[in-house]
Coordinates of C-alpha atoms in Angstrom, one line a residue:
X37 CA 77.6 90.1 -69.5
X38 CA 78.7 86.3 -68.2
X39 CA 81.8 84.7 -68.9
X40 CA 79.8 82.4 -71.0
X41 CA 78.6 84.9 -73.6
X42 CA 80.6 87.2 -76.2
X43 CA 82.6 89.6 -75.3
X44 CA 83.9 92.5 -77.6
X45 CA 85.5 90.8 -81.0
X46 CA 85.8 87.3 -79.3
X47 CA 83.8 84.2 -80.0
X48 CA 81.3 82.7 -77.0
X49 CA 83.1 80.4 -75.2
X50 CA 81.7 76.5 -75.7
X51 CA 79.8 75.7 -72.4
X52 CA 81.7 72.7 -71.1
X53 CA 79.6 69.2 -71.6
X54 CA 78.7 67.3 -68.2
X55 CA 79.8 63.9 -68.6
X56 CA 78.6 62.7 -65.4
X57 CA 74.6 61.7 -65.5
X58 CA 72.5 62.6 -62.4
X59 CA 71.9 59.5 -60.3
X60 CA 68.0 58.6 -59.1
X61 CA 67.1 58.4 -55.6
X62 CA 66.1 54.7 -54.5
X63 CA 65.2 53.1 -51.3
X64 CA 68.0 51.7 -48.6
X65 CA 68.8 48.5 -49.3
X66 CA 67.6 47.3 -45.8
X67 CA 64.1 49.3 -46.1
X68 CA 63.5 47.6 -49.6
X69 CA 64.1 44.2 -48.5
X70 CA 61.0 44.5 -46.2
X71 CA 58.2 45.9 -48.7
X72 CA 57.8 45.6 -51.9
X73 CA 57.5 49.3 -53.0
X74 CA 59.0 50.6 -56.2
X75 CA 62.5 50.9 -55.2
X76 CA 63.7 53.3 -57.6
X77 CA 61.8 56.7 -56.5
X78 CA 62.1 58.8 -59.7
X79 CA 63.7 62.0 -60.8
X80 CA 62.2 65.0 -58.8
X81 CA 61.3 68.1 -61.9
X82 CA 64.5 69.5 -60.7
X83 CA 66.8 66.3 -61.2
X84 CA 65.3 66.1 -64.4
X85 CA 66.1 69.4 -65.6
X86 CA 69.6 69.0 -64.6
X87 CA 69.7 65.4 -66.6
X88 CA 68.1 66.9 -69.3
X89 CA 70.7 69.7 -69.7
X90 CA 73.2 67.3 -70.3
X91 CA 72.1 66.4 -73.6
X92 CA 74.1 68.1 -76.6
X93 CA 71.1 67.5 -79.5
X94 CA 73.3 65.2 -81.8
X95 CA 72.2 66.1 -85.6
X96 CA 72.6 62.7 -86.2
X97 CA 69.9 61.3 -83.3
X98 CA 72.2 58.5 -82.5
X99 CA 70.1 57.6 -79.1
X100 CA 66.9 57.3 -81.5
X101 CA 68.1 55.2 -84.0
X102 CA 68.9 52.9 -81.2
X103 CA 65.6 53.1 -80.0
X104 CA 63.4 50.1 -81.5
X105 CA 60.2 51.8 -81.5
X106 CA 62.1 54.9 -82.6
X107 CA 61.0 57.4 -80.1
X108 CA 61.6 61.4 -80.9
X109 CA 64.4 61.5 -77.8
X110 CA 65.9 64.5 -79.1
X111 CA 62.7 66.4 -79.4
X112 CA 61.6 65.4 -76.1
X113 CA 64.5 65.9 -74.2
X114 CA 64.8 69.7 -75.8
X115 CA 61.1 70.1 -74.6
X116 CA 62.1 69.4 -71.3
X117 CA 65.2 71.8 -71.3
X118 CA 62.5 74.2 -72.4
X119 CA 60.7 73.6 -69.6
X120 CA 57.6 72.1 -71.2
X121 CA 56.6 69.0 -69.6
X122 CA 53.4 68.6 -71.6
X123 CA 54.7 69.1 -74.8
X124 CA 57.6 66.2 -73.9
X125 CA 54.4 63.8 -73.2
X126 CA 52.9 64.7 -76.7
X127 CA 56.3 63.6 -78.3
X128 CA 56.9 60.7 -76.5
X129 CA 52.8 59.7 -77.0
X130 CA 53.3 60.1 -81.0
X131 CA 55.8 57.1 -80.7
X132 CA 54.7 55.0 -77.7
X133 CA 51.6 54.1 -75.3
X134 CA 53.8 52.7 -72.5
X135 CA 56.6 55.1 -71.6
X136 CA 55.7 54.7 -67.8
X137 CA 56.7 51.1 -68.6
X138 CA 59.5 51.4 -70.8
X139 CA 60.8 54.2 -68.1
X140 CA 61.3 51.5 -66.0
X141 CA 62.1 48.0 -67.4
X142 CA 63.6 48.6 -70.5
X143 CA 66.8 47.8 -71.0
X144 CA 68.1 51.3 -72.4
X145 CA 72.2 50.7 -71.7
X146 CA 72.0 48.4 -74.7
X147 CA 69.9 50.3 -76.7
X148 CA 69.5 54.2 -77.2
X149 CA 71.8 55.0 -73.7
X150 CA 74.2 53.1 -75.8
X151 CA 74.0 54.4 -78.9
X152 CA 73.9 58.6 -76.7
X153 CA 77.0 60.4 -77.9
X154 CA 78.4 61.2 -74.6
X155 CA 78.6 57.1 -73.6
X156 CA 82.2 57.3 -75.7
X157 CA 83.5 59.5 -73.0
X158 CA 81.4 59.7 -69.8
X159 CA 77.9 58.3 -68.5
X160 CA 75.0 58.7 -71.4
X161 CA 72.2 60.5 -70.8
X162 CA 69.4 58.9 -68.9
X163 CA 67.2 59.2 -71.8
X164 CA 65.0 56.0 -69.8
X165 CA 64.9 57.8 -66.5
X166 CA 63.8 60.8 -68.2
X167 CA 61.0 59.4 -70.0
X168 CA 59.8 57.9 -66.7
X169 CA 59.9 61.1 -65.6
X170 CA 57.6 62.7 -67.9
X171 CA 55.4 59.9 -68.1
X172 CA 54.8 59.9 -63.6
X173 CA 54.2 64.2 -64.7
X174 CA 51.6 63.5 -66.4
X175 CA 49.7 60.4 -64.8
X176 CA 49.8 62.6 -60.8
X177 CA 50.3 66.3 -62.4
X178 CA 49.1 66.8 -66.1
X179 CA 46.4 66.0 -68.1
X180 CA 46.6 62.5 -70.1
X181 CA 47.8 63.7 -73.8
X182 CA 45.7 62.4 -76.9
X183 CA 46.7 61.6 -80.3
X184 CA 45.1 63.2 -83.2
X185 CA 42.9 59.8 -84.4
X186 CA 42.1 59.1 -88.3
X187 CA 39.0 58.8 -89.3
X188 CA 37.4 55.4 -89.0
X189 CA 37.9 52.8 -91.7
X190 CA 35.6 50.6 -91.6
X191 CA 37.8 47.7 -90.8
X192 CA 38.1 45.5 -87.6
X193 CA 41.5 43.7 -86.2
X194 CA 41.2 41.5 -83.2
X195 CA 45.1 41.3 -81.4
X196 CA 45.0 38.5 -79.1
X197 CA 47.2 39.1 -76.0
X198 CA 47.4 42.1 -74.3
X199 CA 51.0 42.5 -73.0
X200 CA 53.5 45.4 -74.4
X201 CA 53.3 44.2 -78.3
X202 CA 49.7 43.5 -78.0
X203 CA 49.1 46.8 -76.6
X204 CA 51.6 48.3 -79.1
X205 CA 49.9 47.2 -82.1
X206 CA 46.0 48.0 -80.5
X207 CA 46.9 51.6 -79.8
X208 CA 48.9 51.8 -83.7
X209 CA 45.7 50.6 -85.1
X210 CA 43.0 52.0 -83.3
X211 CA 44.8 55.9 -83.9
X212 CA 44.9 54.9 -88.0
X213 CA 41.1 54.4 -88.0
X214 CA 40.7 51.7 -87.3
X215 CA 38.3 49.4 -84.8
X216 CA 40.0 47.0 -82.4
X217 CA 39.0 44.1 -79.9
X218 CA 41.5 43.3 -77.6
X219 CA 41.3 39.6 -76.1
X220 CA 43.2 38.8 -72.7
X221 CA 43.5 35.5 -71.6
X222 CA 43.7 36.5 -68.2
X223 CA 41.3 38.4 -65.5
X224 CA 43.1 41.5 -65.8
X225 CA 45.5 43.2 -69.5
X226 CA 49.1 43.6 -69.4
X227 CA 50.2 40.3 -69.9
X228 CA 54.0 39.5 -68.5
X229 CA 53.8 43.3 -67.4
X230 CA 51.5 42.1 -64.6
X231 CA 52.2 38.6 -64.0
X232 CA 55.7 38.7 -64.7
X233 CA 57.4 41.8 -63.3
X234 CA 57.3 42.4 -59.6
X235 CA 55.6 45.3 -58.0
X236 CA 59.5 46.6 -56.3
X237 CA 60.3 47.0 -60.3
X238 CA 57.2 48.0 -61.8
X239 CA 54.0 49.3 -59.9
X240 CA 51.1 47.6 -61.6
X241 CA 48.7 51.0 -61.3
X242 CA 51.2 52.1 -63.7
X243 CA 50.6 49.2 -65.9
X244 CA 46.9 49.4 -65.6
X245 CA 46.8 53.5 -66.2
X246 CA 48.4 52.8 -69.9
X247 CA 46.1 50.1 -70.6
X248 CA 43.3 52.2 -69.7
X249 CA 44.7 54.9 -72.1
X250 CA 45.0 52.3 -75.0
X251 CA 41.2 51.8 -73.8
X252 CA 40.3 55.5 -74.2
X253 CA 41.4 55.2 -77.8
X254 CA 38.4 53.1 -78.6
X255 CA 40.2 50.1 -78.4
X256 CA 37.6 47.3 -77.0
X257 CA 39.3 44.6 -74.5
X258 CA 37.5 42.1 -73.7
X259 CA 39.0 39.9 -71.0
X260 CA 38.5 36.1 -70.1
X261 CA 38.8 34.9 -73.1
X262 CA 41.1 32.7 -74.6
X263 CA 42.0 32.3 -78.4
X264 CA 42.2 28.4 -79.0
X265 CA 39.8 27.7 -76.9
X266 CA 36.7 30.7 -76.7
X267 CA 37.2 31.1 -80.2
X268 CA 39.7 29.5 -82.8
X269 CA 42.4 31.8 -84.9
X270 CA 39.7 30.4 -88.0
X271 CA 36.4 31.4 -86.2
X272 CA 38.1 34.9 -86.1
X273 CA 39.3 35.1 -89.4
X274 CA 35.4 33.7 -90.2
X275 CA 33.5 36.7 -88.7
X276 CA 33.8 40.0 -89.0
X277 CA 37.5 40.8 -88.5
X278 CA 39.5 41.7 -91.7
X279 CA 43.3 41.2 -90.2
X280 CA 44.4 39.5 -86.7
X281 CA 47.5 40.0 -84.7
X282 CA 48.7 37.3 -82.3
X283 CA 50.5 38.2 -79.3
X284 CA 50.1 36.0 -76.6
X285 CA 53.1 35.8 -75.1
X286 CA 55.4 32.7 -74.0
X287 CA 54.0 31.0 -70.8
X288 CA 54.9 27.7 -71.1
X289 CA 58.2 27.5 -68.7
X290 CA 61.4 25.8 -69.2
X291 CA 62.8 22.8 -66.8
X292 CA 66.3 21.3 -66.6
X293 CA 65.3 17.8 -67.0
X294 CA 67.2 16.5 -64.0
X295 CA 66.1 14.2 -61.4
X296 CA 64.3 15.3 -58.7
X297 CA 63.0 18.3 -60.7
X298 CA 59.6 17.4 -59.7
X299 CA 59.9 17.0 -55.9
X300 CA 57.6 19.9 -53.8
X301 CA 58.9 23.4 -53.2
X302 CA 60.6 23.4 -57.1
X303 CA 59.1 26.1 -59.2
X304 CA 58.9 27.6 -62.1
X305 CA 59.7 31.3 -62.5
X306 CA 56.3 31.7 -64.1
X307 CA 54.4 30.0 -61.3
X308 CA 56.7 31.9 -58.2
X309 CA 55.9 34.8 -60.3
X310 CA 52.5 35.0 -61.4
X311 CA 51.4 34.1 -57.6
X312 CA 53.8 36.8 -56.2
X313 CA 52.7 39.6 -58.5
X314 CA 49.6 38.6 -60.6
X315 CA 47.6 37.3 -57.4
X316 CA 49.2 39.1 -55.0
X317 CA 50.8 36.5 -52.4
X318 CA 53.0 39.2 -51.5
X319 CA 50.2 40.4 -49.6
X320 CA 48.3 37.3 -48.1
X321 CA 46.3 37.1 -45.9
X322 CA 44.5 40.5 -47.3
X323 CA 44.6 38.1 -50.7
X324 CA 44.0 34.3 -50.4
X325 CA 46.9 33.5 -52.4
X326 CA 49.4 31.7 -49.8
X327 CA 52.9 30.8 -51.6
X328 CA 55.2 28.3 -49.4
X329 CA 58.8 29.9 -48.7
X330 CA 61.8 28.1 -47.1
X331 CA 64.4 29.1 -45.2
X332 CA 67.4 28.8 -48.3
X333 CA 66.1 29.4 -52.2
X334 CA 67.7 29.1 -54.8
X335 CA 67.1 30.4 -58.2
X336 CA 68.7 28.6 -61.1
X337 CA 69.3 31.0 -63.9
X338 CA 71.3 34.9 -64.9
X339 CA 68.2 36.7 -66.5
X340 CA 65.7 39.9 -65.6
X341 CA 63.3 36.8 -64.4
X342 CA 65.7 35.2 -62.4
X343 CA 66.3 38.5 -60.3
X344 CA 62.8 39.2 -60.1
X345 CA 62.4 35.8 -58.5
X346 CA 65.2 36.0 -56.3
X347 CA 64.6 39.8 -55.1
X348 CA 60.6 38.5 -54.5
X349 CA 62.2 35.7 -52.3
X350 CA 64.0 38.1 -50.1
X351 CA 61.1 40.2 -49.3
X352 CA 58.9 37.0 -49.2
X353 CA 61.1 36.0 -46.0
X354 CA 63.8 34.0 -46.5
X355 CA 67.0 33.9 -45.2
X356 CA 69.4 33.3 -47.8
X357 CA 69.0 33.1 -51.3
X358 CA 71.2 31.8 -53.9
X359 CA 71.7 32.8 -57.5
X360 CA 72.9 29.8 -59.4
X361 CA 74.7 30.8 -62.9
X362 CA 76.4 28.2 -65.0
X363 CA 78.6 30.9 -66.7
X364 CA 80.4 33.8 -65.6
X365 CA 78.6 37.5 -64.8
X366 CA 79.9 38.7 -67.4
X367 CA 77.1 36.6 -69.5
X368 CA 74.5 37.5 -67.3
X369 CA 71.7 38.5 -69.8
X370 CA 70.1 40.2 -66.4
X371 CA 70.2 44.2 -66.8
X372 CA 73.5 45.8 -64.7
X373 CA 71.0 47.4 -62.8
X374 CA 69.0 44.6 -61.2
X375 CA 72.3 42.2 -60.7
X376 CA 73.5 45.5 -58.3
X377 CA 70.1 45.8 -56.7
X378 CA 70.2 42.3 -55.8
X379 CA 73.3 42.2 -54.7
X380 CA 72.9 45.1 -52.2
X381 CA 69.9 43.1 -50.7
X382 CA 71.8 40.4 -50.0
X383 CA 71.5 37.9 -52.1
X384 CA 74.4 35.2 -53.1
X385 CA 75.7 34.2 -56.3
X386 CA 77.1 31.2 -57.6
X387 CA 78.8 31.5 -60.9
X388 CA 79.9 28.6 -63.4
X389 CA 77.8 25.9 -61.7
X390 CA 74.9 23.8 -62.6
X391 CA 72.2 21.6 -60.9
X392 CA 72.7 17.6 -61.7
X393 CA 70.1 16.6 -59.2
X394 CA 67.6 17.9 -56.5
X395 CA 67.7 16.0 -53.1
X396 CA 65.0 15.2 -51.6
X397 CA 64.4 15.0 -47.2
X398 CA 62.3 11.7 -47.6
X399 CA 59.0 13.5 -47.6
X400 CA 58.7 14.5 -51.2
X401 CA 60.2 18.2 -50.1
X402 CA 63.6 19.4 -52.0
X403 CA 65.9 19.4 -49.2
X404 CA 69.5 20.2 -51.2
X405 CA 70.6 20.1 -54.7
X406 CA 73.9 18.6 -56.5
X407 CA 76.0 21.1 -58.7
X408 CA 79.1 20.9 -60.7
X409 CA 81.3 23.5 -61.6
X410 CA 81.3 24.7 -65.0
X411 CA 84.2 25.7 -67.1
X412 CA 84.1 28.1 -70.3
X413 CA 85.2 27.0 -73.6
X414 CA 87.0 29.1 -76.4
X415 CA 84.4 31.5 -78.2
X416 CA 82.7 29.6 -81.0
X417 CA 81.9 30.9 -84.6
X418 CA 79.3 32.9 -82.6
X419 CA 81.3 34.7 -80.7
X420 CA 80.0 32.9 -77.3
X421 CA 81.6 30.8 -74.7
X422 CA 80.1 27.8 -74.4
X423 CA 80.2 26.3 -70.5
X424 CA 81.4 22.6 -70.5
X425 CA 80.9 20.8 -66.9
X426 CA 84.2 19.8 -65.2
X427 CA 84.3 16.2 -64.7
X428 CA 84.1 14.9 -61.2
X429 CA 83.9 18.6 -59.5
X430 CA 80.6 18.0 -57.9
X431 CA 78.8 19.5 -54.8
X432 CA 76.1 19.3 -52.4
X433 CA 74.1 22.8 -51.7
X434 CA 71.8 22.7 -48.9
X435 CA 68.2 24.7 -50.4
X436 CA 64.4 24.4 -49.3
X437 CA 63.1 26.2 -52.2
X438 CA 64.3 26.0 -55.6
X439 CA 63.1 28.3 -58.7
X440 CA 63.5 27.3 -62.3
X441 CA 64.2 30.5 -64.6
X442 CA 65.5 28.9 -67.7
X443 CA 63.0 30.9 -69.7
X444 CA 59.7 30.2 -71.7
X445 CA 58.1 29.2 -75.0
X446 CA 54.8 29.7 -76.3
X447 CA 52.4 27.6 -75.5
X448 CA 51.1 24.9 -78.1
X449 CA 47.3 26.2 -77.9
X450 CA 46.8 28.4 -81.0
X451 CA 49.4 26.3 -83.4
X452 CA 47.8 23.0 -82.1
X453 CA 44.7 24.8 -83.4
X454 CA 45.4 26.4 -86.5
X455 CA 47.4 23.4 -88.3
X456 CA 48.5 25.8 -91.3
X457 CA 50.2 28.0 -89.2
X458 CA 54.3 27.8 -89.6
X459 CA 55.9 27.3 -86.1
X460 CA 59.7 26.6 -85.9
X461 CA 60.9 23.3 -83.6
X462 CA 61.0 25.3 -80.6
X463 CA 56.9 26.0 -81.5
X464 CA 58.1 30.2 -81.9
X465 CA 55.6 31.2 -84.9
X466 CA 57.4 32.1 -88.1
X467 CA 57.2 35.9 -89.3
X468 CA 58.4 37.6 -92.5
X469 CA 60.6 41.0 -91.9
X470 CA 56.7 42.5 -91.6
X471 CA 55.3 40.6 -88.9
X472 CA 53.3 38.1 -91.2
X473 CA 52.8 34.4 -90.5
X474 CA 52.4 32.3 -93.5
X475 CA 48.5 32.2 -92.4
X476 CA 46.9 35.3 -94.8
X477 CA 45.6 37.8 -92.5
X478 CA 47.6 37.2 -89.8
X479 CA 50.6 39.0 -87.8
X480 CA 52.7 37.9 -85.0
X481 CA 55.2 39.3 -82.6
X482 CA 56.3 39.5 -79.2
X483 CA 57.2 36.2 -77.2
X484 CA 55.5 33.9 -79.5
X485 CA 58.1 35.1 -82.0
X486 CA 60.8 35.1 -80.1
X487 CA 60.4 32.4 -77.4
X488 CA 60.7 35.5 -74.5
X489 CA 62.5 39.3 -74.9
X490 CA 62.7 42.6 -73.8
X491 CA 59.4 44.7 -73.4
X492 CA 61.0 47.2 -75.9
X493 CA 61.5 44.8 -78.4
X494 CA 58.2 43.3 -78.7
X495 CA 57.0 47.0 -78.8
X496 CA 59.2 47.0 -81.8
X497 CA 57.8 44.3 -83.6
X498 CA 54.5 45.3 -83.0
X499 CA 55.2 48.4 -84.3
X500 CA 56.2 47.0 -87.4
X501 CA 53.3 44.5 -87.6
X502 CA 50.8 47.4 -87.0
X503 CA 52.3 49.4 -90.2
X504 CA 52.7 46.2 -92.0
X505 CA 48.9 45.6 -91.3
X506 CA 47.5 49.3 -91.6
X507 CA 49.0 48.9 -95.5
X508 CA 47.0 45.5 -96.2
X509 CA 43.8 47.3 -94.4
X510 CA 44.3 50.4 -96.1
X511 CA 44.9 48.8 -99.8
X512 CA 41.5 48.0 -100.7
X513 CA 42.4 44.5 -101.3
X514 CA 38.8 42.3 -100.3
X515 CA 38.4 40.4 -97.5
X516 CA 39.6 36.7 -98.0
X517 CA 36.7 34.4 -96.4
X518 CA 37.8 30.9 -95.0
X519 CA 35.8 27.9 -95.6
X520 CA 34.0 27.0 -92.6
X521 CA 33.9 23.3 -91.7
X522 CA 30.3 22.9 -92.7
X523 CA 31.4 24.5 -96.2
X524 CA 34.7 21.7 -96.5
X525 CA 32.1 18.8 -95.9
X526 CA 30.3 20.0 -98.5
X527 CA 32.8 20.6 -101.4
X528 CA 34.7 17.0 -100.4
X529 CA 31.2 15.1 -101.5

């Protein structure tokens, strides 16, 4: 008998709790600034069992709670220190259709790593590396798990936009019954997951092997097509489809409105991106995508976006790049993560500054850009520090290449076509706690809601949406038929 079991008329002792989570193997930092391979390389099934042991099963489920889409983690974190891989992919699949995704980018320190019971006094478990593990099991070693599907309804949802909430709310739907047609903009689904997210942080045969499993629940995509312009939001709700759910995500990119903004070699993070990742610059000439790079870039912003583009500049060949912040790192909205990886490759940052001006070298080309330092004000009623420019503290920064990461918003397209559709100023649509718009049949979420956030939590919001609208499918309640234009002539005479 061990030490760790009862002895003779004495209790077990308690096995003593590991406060020190197991750290994941990731490429060099010189290796990874010449390729643009996943850097992080994954627990091996022995890493994971050791992370997994760490866990204490809190009655309570703190970790999901935190969780937006509300994922079992308990349950599949106990499968896992049972040894049983496949039945930690059917619990994870009963609450999401991208954990290869949310393994990656999600930002679980703020969310259900935060809320683990063993943050308060060590290192949380790695709930997000573990579900990255089980999700890479099962795409190279198991066999892809399938939900138990309802039978069919007899209704049809179209969800425009097929990044994480459109996906979300397609796979929701189409396992309740019901029939769904996916409509991508784009040449290929997975919206900001594709375009947006470089291939160092998120291997897009990962993305496409989840779309094609929302696919093989019957869902129908249909790409190349573009709502607000193929068809409008009213043509939809005129045919066949009994409920629509908009998720097109927030492309429309954000400037400074400084001069010199418009001068060659100034990007926008959506632009740098979408040719790095979407179109594959990364590897011209193989794909005829060229992308110009200087010699010193700077990327003006603190986000997740802003280190993509800053990381992609490294491995696209330049020099030096700069990371220009107008507050401190302590705002950095960027995860911990990718401000660390960045920093080991190299790249610079410049805190409380801002661009006044770009420079340009007389040919049209950015050749430098004026800063000035940036002090922080006294927290405000919100809690934030506001930063307030220092009066005549300004400086000259010699740059080639300048990208703008200042966020998005949605573009104008469906809300410039669907007039009784409620948008706020900054053209985000307006949603109920449900996901509806004010327009009856429709249901919103993601970027277009929020003007641009986490993967996770437009997961969450489709989530919502997807039960909000299985209710209104499911309630019997007849199909409300819009007017067509022909129809309005008609009653007007």
């Amino acid at each position: 008998m061990t030490e760790e079991k009862e002895t003779k008329g004495a209790p077990a002792k308690k096995q003593k709790i590991n406060l020190n989570r197991v750290e994941m193997p990731k490429q060099s930092e010189h290796e990874r600034r010449h390729n643009f391979d996943e850097v992080a390389l994954g627990y091996t099934w022995e890493l994971a069992k050791e992370e997994a042991s760490r866990c204490i099963q809190c009655k309570k489920r703190p970790c999901q709670q935190g969780c937006p889409v509300n994922i079992d983690i308990p349950d599949f974190i106990a499968a896992l220190q049972r040894e049983d891989i496949e039945e930690a992919a059917r619990v994870l699949k009963r609450k999401t259709s991208l954990p290869g995704v949310c393994g990656r980018v999600c930002p679980q320190e703020l969310q259900c790593e935060d809320a683990c019971t063993l943050n308060k006094k060590g290192a949380p478990v790695a709930i997000g590396r573990l579900e990255r593990f089980i999700a890479d099991w099962e795409r190279t070693q198991g066999t892809p798990t399938m939900p138990e599907m309802a039978p069919s309804s007899g209704k049809k949802v179209a969800v425009v936009g097929s990044g994480p909430s459109g996906l979300t709310v397609a796979s929701d739907l189409a396992i309740l019954g019901h029939r769904v047609v996916l409509f991508e903009a784009l040449h290929v689904a997975g919206g900001v997951l594709m375009y947006g997210i470089p291939q160092f942080r998120l291997p897009k045969e990962i993305v496409q092997r989840e779309v094609q499993y929302v696919q093989s629940l019957g869902v129908d995509l249909r790409l190349n097509t573009v709502i607000g312009i193929n068809y409008s939001l009213d043509e939809l709700l005129r045919s066949d489809y009994d409920a629509v759910y908009l998720a097109p995500g927030a492309g429309l990119p954000k400037f400074l409105g400084v001069p010199g903004e418009n001068l060659n070699m100034v990007y926008s993070a959506n632009e740098f991106l979408t040719r790095t990742n979407l179109m594959k610059a990364y590897r011209y000439p193989e794909y005829a995508t060229p992308i110009k790079m200087g010699k010193k870039v700077a990327v003006i912003g603190g986000g997740n976006v802003a280190m993509d583009a800053a990381r992609c500049a490294v491995r696209l060949g330049a020099q030096e790049v700069y990371v220009i912040y107008r507050r401190t790192r302590a705002e950095m909205p960027a995860r911990l993560e990718e401000v660390e990886n960045a920093e080991e490759e190299g790249i610079q940052f410049h805190f409380l500054c801002n661009p006044t001006a770009f420079l340009s070298d007389g040919r049209n080309n950015v050749a430098a850009m004026e800063l000035i330092r940036m002090k922080l004000t006294e927290p405000d009623e919100s809690g934030r520090r506001r930063p307030v420019p220092i009066p005549g503290s300004q400086y000259i920064l010699d740059v080639d290449t300048v990208v703008v990461s200042l966020g998005t918003s949605p573009n104008p397209l469906i809300p410039s076509t669907t007039p009784d559709l409620n948008v706020t100023r900054w053209g985000t649509v307006v949603i109920d706690d449900r996901g509806r718009t004010s327009k009856a049949r429709v249901w919103a979420g993601g970027d277009i809601v929020s003007g641009g956030a986490t993967v996770i939590s437009a997961m969450g919001e489709g989530r919502i949406a997807a039960a909000s609208m299985h209710e209104y499918l499911s309630s019997g309640q007849k199909k409300i038929i819009l007017p067509s234009p022909a129809q309005d002539a008609d009653k007007s005479e």
